[in-house]
PDB file of C-alpha atoms and ligand atoms in Angstrom:
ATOM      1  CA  UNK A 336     -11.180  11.583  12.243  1.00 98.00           C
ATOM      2  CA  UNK A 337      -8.640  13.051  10.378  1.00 98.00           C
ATOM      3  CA  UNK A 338      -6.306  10.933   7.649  1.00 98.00           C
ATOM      4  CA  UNK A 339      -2.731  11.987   6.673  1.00 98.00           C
ATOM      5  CA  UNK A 340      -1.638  10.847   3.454  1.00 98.00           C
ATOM      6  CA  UNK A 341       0.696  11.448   0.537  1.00 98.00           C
ATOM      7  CA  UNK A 342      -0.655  10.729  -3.123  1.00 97.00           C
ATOM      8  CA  UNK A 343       2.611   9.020  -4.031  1.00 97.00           C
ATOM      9  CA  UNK A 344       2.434   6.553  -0.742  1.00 98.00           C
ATOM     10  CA  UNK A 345       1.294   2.877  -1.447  1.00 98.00           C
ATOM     11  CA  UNK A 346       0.485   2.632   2.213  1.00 98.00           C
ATOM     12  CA  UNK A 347      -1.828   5.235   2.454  1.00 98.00           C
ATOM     13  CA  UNK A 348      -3.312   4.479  -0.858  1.00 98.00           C
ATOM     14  CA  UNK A 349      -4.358   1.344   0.413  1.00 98.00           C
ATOM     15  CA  UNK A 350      -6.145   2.898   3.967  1.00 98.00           C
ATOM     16  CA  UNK A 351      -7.583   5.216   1.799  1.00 98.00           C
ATOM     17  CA  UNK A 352      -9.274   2.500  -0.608  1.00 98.00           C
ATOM     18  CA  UNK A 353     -10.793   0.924   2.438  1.00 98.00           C
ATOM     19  CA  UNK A 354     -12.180   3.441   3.736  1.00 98.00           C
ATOM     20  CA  UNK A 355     -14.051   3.705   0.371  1.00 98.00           C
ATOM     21  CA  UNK A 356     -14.831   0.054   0.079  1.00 97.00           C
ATOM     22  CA  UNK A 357     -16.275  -0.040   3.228  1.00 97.00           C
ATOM     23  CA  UNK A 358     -18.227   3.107   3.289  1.00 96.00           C
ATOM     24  CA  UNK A 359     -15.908   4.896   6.209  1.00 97.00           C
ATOM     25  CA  UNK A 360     -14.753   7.749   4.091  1.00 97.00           C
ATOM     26  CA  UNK A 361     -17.605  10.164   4.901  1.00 97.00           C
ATOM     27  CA  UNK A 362     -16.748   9.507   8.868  1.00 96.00           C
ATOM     28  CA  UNK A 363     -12.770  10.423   7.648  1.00 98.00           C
ATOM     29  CA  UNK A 364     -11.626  13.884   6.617  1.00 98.00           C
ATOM     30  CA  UNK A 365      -8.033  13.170   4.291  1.00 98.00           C
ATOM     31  CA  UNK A 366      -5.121  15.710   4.656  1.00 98.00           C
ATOM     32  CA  UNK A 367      -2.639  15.738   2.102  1.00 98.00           C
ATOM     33  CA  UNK A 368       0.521  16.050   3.830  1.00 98.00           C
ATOM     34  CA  UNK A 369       4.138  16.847   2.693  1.00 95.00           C
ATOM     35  CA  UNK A 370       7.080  13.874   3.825  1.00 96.00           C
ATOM     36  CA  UNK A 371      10.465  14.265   5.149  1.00 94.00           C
ATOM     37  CA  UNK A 372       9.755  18.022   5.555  1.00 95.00           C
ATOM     38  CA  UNK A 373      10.373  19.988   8.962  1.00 96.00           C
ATOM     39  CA  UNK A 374       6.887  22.104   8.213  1.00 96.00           C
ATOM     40  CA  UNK A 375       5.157  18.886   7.402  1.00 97.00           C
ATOM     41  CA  UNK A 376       1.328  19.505   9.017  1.00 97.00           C
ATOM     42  CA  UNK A 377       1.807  15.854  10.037  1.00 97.00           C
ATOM     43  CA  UNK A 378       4.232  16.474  12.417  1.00 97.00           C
ATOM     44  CA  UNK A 379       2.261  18.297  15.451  1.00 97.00           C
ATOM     45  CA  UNK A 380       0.283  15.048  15.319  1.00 97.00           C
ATOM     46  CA  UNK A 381       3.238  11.950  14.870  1.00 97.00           C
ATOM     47  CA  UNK A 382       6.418  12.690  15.213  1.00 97.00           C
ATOM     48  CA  UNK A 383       7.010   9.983  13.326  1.00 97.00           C
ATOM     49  CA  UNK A 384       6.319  11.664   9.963  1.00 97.00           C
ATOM     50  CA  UNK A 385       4.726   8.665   8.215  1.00 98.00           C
ATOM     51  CA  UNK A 386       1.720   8.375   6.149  1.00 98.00           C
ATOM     52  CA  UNK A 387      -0.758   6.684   6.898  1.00 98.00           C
ATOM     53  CA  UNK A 388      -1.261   8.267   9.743  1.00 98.00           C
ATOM     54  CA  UNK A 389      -4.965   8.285  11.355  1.00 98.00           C
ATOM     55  CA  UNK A 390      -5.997  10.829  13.882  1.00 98.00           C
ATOM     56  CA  UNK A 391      -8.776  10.110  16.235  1.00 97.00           C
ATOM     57  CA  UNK A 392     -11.189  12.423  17.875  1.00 96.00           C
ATOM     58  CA  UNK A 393      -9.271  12.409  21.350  1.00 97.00           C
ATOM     59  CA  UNK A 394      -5.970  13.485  19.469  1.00 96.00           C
ATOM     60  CA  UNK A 395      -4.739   9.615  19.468  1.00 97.00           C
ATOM     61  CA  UNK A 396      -2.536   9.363  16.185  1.00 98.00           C
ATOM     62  CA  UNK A 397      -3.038   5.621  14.574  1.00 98.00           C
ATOM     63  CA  UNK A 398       0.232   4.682  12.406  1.00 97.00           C
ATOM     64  CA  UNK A 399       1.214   1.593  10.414  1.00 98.00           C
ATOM     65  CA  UNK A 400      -1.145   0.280   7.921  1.00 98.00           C
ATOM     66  CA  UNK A 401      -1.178  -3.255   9.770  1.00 98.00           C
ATOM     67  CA  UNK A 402      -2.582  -1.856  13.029  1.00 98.00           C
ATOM     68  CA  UNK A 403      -5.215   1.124  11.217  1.00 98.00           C
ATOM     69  CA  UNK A 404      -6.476  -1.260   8.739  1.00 98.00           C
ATOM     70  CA  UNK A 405      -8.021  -3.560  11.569  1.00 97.00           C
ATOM     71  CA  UNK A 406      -8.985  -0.839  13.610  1.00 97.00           C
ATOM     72  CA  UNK A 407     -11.404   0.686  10.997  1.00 97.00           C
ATOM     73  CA  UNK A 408     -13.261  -3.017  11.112  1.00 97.00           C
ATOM     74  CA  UNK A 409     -13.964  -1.914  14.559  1.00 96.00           C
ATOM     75  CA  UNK A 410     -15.610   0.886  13.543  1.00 96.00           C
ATOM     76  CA  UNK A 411     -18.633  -0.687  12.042  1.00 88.00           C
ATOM     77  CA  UNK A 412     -17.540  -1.321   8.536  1.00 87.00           C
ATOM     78  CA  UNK A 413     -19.932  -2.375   5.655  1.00 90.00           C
ATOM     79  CA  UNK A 414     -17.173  -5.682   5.399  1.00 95.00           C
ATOM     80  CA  UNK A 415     -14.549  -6.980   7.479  1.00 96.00           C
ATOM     81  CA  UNK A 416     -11.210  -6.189   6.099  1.00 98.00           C
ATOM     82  CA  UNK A 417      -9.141  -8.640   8.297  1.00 97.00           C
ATOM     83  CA  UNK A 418     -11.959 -11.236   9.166  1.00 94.00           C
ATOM     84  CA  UNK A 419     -11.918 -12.444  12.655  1.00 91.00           C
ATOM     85  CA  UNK A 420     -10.353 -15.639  13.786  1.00 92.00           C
ATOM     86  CA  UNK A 421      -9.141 -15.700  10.000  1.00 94.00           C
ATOM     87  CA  UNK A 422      -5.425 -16.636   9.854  1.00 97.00           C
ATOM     88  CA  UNK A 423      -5.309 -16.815   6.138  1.00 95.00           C
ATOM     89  CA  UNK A 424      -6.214 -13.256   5.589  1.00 96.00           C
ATOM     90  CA  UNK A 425      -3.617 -12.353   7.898  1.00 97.00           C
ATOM     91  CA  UNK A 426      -1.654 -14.645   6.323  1.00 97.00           C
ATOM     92  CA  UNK A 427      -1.662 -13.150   2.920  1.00 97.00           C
ATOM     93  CA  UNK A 428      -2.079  -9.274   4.248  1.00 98.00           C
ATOM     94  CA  UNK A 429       1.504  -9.929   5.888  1.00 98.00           C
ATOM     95  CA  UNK A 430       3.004 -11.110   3.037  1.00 98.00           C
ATOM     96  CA  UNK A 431       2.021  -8.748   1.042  1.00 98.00           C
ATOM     97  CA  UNK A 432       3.455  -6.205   3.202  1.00 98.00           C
ATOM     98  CA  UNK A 433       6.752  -7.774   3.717  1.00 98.00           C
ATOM     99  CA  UNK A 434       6.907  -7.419  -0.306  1.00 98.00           C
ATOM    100  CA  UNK A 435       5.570  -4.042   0.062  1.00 98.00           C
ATOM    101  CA  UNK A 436       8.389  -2.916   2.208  1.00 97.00           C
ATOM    102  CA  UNK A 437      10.775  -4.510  -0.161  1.00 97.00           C
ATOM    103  CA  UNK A 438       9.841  -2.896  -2.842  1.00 97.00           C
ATOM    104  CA  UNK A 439       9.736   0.303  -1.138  1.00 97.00           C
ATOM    105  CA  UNK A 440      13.228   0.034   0.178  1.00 97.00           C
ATOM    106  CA  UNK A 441      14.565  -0.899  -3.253  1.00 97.00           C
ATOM    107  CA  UNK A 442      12.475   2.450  -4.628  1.00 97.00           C
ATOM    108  CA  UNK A 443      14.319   4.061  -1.702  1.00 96.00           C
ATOM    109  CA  UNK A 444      17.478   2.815  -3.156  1.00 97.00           C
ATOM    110  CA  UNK A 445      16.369   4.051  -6.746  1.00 96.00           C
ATOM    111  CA  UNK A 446      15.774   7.687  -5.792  1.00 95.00           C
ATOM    112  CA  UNK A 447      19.388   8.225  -4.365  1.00 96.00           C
ATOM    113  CA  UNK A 448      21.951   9.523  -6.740  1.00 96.00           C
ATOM    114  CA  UNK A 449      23.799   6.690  -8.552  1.00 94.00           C
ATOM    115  CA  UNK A 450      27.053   6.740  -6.746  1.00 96.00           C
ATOM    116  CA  UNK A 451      25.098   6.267  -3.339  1.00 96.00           C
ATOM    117  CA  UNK A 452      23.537   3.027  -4.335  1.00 96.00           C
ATOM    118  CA  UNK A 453      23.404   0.229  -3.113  1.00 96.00           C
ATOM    119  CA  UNK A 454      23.509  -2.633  -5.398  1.00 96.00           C
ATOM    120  CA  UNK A 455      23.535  -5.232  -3.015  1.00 97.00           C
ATOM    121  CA  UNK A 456      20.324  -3.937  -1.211  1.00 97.00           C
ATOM    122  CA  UNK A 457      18.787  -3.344  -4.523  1.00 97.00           C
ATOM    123  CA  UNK A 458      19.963  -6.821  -5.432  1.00 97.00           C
ATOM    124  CA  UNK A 459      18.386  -8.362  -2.249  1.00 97.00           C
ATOM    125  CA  UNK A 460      14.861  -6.310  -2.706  1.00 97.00           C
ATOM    126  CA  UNK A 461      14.664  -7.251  -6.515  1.00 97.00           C
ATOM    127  CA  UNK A 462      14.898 -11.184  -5.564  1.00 97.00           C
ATOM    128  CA  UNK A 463      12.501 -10.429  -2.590  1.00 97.00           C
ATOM    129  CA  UNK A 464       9.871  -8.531  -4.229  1.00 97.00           C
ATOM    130  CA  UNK A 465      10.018 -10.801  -7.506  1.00 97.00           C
ATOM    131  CA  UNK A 466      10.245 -13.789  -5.870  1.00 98.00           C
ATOM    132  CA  UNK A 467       6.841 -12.964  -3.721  1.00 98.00           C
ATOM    133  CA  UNK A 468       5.292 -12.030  -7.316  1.00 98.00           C
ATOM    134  CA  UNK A 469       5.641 -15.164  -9.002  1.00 98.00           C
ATOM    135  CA  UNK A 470       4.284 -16.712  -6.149  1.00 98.00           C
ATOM    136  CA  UNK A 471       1.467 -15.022  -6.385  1.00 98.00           C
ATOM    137  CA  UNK A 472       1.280 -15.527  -9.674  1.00 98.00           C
ATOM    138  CA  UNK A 473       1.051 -19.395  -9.311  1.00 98.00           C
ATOM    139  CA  UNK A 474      -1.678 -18.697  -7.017  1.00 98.00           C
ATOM    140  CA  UNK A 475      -3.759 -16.159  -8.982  1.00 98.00           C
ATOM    141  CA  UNK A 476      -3.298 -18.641 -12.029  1.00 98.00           C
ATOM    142  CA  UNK A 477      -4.786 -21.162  -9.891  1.00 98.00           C
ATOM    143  CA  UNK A 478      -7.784 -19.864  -9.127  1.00 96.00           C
ATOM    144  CA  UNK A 479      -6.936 -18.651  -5.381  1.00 97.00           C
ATOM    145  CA  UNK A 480      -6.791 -14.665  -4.454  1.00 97.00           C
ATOM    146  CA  UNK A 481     -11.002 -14.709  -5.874  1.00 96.00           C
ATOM    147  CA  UNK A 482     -11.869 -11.487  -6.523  1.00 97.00           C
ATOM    148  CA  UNK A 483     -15.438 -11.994  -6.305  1.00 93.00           C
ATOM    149  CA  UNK A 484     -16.623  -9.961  -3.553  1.00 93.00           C
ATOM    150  CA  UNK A 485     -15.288  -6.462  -2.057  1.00 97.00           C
ATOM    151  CA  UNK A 486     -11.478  -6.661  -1.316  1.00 98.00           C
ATOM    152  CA  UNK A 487     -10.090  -7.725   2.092  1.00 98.00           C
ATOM    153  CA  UNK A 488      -6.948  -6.202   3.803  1.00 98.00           C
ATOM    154  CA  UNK A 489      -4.469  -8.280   1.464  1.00 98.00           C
ATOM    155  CA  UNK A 490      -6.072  -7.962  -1.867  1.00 98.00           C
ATOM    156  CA  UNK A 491      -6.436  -4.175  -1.420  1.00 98.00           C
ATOM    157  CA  UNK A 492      -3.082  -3.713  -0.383  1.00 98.00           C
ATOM    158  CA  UNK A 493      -1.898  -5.943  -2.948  1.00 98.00           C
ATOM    159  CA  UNK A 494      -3.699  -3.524  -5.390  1.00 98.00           C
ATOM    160  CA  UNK A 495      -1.634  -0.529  -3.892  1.00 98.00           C
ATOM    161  CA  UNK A 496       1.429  -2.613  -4.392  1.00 98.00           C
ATOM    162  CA  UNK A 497       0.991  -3.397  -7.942  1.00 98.00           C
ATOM    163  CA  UNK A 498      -0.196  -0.158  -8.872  1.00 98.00           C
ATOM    164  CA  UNK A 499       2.327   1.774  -7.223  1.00 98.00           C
ATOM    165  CA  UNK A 500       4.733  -0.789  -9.126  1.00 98.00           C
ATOM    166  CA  UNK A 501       2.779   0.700 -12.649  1.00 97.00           C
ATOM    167  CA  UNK A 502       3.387   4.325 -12.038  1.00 97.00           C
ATOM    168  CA  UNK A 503       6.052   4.806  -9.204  1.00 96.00           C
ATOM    169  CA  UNK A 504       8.507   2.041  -9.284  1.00 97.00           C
ATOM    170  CA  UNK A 505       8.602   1.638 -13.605  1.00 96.00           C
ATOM    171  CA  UNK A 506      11.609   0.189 -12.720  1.00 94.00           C
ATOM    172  CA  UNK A 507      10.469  -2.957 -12.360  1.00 96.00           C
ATOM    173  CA  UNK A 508       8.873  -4.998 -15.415  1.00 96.00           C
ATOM    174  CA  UNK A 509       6.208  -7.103 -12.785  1.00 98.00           C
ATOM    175  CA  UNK A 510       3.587  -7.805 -15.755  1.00 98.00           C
ATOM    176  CA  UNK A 511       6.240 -10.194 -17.380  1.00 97.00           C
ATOM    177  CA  UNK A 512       5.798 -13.317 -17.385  1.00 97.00           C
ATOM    178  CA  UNK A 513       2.477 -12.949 -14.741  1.00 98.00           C
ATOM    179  CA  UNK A 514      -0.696 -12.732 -16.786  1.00 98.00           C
ATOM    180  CA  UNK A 515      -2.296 -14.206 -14.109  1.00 98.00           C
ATOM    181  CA  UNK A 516      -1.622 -11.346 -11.533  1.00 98.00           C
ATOM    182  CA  UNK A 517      -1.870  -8.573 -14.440  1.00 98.00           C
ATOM    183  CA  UNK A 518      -5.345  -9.608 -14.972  1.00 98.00           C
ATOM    184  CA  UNK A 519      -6.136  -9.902 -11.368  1.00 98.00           C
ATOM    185  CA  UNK A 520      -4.617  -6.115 -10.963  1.00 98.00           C
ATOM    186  CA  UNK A 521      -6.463  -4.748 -13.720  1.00 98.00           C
ATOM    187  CA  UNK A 522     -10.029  -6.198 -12.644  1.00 98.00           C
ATOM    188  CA  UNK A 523      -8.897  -4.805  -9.180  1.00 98.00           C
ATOM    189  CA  UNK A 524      -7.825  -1.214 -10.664  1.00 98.00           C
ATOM    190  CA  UNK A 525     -11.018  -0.693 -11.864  1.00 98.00           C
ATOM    191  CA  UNK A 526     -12.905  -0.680  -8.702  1.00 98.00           C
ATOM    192  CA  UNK A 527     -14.046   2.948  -8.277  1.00 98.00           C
ATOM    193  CA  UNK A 528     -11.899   3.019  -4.940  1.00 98.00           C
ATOM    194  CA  UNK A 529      -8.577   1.918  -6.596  1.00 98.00           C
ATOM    195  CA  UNK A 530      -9.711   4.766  -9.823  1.00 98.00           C
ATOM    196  CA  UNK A 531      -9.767   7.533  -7.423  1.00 98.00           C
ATOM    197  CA  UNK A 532      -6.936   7.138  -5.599  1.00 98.00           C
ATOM    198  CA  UNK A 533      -4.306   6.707  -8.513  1.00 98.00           C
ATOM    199  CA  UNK A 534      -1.079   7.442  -7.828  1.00 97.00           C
ATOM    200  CA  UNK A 535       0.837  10.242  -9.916  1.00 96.00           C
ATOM    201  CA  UNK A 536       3.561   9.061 -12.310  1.00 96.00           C
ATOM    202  CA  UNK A 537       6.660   9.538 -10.984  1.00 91.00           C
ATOM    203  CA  UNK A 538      10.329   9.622 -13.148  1.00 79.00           C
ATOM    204  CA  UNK A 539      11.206   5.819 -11.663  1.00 87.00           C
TER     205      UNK A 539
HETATM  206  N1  LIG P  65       5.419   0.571   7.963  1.00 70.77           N
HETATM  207  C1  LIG P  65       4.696   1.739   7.554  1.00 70.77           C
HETATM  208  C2  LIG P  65       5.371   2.338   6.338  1.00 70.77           C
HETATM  209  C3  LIG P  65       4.786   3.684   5.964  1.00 70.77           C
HETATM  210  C4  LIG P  65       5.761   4.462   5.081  1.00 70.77           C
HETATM  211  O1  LIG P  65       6.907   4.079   4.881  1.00 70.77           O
HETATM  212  N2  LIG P  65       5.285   5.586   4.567  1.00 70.77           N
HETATM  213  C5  LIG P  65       6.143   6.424   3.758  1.00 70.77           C
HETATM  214  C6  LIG P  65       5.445   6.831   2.477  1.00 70.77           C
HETATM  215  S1  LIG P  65       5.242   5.464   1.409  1.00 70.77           S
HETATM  216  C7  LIG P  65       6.462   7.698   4.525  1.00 70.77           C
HETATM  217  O2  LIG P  65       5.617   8.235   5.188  1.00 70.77           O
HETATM  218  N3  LIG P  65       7.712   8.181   4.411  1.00 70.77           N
HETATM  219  C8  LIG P  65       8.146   9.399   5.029  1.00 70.77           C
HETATM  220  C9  LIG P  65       9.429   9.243   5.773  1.00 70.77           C
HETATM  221  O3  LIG P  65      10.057   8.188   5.682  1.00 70.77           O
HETATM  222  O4  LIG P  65       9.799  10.191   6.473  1.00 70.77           O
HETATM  223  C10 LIG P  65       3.239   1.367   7.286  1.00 70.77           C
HETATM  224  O5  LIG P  65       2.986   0.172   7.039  1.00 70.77           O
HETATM  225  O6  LIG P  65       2.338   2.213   7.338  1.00 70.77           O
END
């Protein structure tokens, strides 16, 4: 199997983190691939151009984090990722990527030039995204999102969000008024999965 990822993408990052958390990554060969690029390698295999993008031995290619995340727990994982018959995981993984999307729209937004902005989208993303963080906040602070085993489908893309929040969308001040949720990120971050997939720093 073949993985197509960027460095910058939160959405590969966090495929990539389970395949080391569950021990998959020796079974997965990762391709760094260039986006929104006509000679992208990726292409051949999805014309979609997105990362993550999973390729299976019979040529299928597997996009969207939300269907290749539970597909690796069918591939005999050390862990679950999405437990079965376990709404509350799903729960919290689609939340998480509902504020994920946000944010990335509003990053979208960010990396146009000024006068094609749009401050009512970024407006509308800000509140989103925020909003979802100081819910999570409450939670973290009292006592739920537990840490205390190897990270599920919603805490380790959760960990992708908030880190790609640290070094690719500055913009946004999310440690702020959240100690809870910084402390829960930086217990997360240094997991030897999260530490070796950092993202680069980028100018936002
Ligand atoms: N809904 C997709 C989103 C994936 C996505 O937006 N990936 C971005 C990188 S963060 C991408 O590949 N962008 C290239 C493009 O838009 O052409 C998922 O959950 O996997």
């Amino acid at each position: 199997m073949r993985l197509f990822f960027s460095s910058g993408s939160p959405f590969a990052r966090a495929v990539r983190v389970a395949l080391r958390e569950t021990g998959l990554a020796p079974r997965v060969e990762e391709v760094e691939t260039a986006l929104r690029d006509p000679r992208s390698t990726l292409l051949p295999h999805n014309p979609v151009g997105r990362v993550p993008t999973l390729v299976l031995p019979d040529g299928t290619a597997l996009t969207e984090t939300a269907l290749i995340l539970p597909f690796l727990d069918t591939l005999g994982v050390a862990y679950p990722l999405l437990p079965a018959g376990d709404l509350r995981a799903r729960a919290e993984f689609g939340r998480v990527l509902g504020m994920l999307d946000g944010m990335a729209v509003w990053n979208r937004e960010l990396r146009r030039p000024p006068e094609e902005r749009s401050p009512g989208v970024i407006a509308l993303e800000t509140a989103r995204t925020s909003r979802v963080a100081d819910a999570l906040e409450a939670e973290v602070a009292a006592g739920a999102w537990a840490l205390d085993g190897p990270p599920d489908a919603a805490r380790i893309t959760l960990g992708c969000l908030l880190g790609y929040a640290e070094r690719r969308h500055r913009a946004w001040p999310w440690r702020e008024g959240r100690p809870a949720l910084a402390a829960w990120f930086d217990r997360l971050a240094a997991r030897p999965a999260f530490a070796a997939t950092v993202p680069p720093l980028s100018g936002l």
